[in-house]
CSV table of C-alpha atoms in Angstrom, one decimal:
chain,number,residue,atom,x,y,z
H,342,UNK,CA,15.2,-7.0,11.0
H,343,UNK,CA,11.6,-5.8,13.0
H,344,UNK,CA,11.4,-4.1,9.4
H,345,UNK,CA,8.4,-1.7,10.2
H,346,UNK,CA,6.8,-1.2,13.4
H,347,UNK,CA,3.7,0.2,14.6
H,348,UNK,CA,2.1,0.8,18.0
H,349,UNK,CA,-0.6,0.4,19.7
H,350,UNK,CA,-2.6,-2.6,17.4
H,351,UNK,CA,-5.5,-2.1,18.8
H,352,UNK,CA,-7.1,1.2,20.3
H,353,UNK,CA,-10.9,2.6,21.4
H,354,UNK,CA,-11.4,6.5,21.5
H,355,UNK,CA,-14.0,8.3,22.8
H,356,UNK,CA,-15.1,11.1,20.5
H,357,UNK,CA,-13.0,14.4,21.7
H,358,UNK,CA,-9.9,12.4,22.9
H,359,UNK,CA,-7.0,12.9,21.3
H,360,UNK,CA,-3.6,9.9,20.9
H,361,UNK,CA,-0.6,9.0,18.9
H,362,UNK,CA,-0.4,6.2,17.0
H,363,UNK,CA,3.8,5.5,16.6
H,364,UNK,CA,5.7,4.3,13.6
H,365,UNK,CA,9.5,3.4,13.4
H,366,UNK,CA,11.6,1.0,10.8
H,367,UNK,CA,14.7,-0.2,10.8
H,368,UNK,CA,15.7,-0.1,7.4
H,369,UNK,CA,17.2,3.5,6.8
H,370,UNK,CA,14.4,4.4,4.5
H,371,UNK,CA,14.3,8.2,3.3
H,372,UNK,CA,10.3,8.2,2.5
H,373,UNK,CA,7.3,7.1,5.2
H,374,UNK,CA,3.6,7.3,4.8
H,375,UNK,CA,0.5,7.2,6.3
H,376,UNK,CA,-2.9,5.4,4.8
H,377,UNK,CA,-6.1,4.8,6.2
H,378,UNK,CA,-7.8,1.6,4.9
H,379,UNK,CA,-11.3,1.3,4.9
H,380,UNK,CA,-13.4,-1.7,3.6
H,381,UNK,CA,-13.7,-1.2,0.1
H,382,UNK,CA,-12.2,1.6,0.1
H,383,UNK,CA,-8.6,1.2,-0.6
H,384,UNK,CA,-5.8,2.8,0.5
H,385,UNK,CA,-5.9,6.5,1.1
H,386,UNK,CA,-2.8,8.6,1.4
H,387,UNK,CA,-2.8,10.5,4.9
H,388,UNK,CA,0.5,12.3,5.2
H,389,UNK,CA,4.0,11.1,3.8
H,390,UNK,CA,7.6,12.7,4.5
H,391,UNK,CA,10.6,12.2,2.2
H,392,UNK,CA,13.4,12.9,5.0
H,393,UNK,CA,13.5,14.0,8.4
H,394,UNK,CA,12.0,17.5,8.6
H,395,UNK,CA,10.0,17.3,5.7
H,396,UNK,CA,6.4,16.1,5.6
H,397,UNK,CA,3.1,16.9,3.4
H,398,UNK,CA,-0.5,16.1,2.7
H,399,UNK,CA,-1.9,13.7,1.3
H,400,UNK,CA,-5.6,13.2,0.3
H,401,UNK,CA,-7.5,12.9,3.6
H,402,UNK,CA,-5.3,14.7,5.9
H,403,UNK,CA,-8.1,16.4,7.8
H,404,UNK,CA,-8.0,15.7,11.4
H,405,UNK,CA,-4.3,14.7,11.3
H,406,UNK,CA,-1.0,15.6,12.0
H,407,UNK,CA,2.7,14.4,11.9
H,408,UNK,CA,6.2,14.8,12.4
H,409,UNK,CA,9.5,13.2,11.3
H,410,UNK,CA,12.0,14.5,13.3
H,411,UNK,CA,14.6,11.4,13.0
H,412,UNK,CA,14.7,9.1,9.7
H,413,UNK,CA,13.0,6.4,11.6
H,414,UNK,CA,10.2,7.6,13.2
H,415,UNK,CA,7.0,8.7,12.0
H,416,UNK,CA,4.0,9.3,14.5
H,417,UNK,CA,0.5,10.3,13.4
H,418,UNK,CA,-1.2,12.3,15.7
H,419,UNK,CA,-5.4,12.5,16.0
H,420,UNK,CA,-6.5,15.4,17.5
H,421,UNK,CA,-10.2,15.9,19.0
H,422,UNK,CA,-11.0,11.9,17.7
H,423,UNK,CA,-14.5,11.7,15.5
H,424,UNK,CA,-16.3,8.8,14.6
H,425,UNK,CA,-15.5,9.0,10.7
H,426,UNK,CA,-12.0,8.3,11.8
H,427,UNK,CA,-12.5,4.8,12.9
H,428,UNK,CA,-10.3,2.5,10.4
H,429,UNK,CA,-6.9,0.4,10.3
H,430,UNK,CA,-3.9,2.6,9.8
H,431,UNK,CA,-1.1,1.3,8.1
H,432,UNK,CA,2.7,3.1,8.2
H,433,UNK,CA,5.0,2.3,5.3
H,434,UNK,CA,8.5,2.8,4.1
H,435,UNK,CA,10.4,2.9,0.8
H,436,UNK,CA,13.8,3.9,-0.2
H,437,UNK,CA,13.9,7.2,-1.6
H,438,UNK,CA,12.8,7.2,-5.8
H,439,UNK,CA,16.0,8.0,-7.3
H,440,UNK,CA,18.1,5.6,-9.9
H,441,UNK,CA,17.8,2.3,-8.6
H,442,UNK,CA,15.5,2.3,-6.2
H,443,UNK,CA,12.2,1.7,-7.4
H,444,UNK,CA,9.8,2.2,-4.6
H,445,UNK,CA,8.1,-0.9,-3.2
H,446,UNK,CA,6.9,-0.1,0.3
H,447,UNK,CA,7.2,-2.0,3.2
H,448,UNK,CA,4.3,-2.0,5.6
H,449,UNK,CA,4.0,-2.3,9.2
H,450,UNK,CA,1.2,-4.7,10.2
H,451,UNK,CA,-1.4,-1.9,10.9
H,452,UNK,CA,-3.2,-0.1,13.9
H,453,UNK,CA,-7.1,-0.8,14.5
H,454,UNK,CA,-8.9,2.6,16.0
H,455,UNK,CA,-12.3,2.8,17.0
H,456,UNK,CA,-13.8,6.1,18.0
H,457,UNK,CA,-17.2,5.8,20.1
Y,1396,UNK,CA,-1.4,12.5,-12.7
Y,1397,UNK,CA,-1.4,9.2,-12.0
Y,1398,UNK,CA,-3.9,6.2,-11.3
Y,1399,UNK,CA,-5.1,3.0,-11.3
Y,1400,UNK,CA,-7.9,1.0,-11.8
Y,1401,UNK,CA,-9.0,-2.1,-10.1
Y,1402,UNK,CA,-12.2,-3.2,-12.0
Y,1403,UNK,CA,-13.6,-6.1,-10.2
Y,1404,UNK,CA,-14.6,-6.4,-6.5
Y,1405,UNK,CA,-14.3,-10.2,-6.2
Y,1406,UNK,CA,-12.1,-12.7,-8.0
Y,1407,UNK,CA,-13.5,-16.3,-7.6
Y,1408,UNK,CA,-11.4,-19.6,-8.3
Y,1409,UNK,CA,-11.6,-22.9,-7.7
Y,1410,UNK,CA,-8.4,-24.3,-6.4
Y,1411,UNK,CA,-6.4,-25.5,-8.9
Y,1412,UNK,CA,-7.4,-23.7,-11.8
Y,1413,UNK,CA,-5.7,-20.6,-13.4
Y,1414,UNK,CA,-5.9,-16.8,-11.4
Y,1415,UNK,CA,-6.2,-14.0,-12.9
Y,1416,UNK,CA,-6.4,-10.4,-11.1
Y,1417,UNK,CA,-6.7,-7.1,-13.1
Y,1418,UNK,CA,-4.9,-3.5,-13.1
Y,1419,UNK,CA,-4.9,-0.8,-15.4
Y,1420,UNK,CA,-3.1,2.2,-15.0
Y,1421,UNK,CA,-2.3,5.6,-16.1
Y,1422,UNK,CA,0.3,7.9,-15.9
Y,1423,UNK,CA,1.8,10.7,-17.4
Y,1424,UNK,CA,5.6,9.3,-17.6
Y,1425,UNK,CA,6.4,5.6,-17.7
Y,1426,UNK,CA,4.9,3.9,-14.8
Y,1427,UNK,CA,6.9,1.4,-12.5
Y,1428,UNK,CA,4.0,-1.2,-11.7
Y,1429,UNK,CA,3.5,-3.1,-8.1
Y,1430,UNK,CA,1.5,-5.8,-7.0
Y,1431,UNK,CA,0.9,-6.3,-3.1
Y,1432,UNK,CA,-0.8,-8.7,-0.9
Y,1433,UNK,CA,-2.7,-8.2,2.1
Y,1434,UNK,CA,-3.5,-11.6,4.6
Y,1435,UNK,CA,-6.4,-11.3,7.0
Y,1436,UNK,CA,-5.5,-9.2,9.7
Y,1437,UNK,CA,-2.3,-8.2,8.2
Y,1438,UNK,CA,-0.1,-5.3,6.3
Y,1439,UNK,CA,0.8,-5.2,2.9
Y,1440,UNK,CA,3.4,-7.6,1.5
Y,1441,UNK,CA,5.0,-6.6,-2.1
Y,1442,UNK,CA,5.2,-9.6,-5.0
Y,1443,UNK,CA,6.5,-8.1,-7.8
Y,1444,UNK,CA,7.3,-5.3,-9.9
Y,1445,UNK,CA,7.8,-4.1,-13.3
Y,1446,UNK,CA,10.2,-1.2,-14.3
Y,1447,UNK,CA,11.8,-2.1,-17.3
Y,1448,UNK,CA,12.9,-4.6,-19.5
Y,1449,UNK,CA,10.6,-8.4,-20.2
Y,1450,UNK,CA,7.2,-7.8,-19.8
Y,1451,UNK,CA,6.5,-11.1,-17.9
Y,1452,UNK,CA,8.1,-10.8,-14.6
Y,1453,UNK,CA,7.8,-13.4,-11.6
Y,1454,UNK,CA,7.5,-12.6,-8.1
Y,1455,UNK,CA,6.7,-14.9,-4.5
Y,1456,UNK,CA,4.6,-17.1,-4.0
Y,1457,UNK,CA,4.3,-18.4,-7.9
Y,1458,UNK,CA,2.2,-15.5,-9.1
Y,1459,UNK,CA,3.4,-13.6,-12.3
Y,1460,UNK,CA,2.6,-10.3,-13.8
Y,1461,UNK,CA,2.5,-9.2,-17.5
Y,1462,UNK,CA,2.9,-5.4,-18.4
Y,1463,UNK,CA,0.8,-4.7,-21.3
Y,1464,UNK,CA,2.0,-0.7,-22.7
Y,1465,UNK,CA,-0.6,-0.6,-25.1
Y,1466,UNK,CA,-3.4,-1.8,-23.1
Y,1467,UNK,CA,-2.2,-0.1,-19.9
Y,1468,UNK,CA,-2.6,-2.9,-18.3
Y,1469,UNK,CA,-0.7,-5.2,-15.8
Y,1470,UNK,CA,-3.0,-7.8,-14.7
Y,1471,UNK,CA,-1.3,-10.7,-12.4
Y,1472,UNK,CA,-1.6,-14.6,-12.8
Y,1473,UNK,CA,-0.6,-17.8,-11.4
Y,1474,UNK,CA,-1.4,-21.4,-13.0
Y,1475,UNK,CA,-2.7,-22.6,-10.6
Y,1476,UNK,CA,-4.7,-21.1,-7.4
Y,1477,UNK,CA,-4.2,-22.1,-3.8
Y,1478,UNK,CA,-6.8,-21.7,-1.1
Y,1479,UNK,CA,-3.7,-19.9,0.9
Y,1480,UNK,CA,-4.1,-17.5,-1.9
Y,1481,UNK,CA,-7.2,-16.0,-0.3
Y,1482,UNK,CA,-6.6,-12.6,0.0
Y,1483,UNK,CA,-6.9,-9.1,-1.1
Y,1484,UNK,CA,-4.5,-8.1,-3.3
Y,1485,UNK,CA,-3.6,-4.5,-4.8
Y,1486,UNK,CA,-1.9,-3.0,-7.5
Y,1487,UNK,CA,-0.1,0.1,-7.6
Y,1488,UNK,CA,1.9,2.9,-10.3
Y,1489,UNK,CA,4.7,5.2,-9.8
Y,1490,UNK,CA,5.0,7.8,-12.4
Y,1491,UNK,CA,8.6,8.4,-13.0
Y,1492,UNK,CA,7.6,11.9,-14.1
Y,1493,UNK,CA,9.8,14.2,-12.3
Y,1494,UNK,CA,7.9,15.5,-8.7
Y,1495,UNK,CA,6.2,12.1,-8.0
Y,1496,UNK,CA,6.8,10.8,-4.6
Y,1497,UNK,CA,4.0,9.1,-3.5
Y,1498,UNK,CA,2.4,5.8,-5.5
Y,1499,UNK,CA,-1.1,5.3,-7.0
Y,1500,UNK,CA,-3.2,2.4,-5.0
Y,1501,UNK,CA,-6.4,0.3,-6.9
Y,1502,UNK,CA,-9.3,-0.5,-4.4
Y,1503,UNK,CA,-8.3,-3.7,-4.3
Y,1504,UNK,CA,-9.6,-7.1,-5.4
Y,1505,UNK,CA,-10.6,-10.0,-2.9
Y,1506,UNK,CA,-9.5,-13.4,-4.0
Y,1507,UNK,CA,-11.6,-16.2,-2.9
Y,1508,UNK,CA,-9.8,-19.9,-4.3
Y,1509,UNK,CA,-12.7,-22.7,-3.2
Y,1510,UNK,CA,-11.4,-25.6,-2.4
């Protein structure tokens, strides 16, 4: 299984432009999400959906958008790129949180944007 | 609400000897607890978990976790370290309180194991 996918890996912006960075998996999962990592920073939520249709915010969803319009598929969309969002993306995946499914995420293996 | 704490930036070893990572958390519910590893240049891989039942559970790789309720803590371990243990290594809570879809990430800790 390709598991979780993300495209491109690597990516430079100028300030203003705008791109999509993709997300699919293969593993019929319910809920995706969105972080941003930054070093020492963590992991902050971005956006997450719990089913085609259905997405929300998370903490730093500023300068972001999505949409999940098929289970797998989960594209995050920067709109007039700034400087403060140059990080690593990661997309992830989970079952949904109901009786025996406990939630572990599955990560793709992240997206490196640099806006200058 | 949910959270968790991560308390130290940098975990040093020397290969071979015993490693030791710490988490507390807090929740509102009961928590399911997570541990995930991140490799240079890589996403997160998930080691282990604790929902219910023995407190000690195992995961890959040899590491270990033990879920403390009164101390709110979950802190993972392994006998002994590797240098391919290097890495950063988060821990993470779900509250089971009804509502909750989205988990709780620590900052981190970097695991350096000298050879």
């Amino acid at each position: 299984n390709a598991g979780v996918t993300q495209t491109p890996k690597f990516r430079i912006l100028k300030i203003g432009q705008s791109m999509t960075l993709q997300c699919t998996q293969d593993m019929n999962h319910n809920y995706m999400y969105w972080y941003r990592q930054d070093p020492g920073m963590g992991l902050k939520l971005i956006y997450y959906s719990v089913g085609a249709g259905i997405t929300d915010k998370g903490e730093v969803p500023n300068g972001y958008n999505v949409s999940r319009s098929t289970t797998e598929d989960f594209p995050l969309r920067l709109e007039l790129a700034a400087p403060s969002q140059t990080s690593v993306y990661f997309c992830a995946s989970s079952y949904s949180w109901t009786g025996a499914n406990t939630g572990e995420l599955f990560f793709g293996e992240g997206s490196r944007l640099t806006v200058l | 609400a949910q959270s968790v704490a991560q308390p130290e930036d940098q975990v040093n070893v020397a290969e071979g000897n015993p490693l030791t990572v710490k988490c507390t958390y807090s929740v509102s519910g009961n928590p399911y607890l997570f541990w995930y590893v991140q490799y240079p240049n890589r996403g997160l891989q998930f080691l282990l978990k604790y929902i219910t039942g023995d407190n000690l559970v195992k995961g890959s790789y040899g590491f270990e976790a033990e879920f403390n309720k009164s101390q709110t803590s979950f802190h993972l371990k392994k006998p002994s370290a590797l240098v391919s243990d290097s890495a950063l290594y988060f821990c993470a809570v779900r509250d089971t309180q009804y509502g909750n879809n989205r988990p709780a990430f620590g900052k981190g800790n970097q695991v350096v194991v000298i050879p």
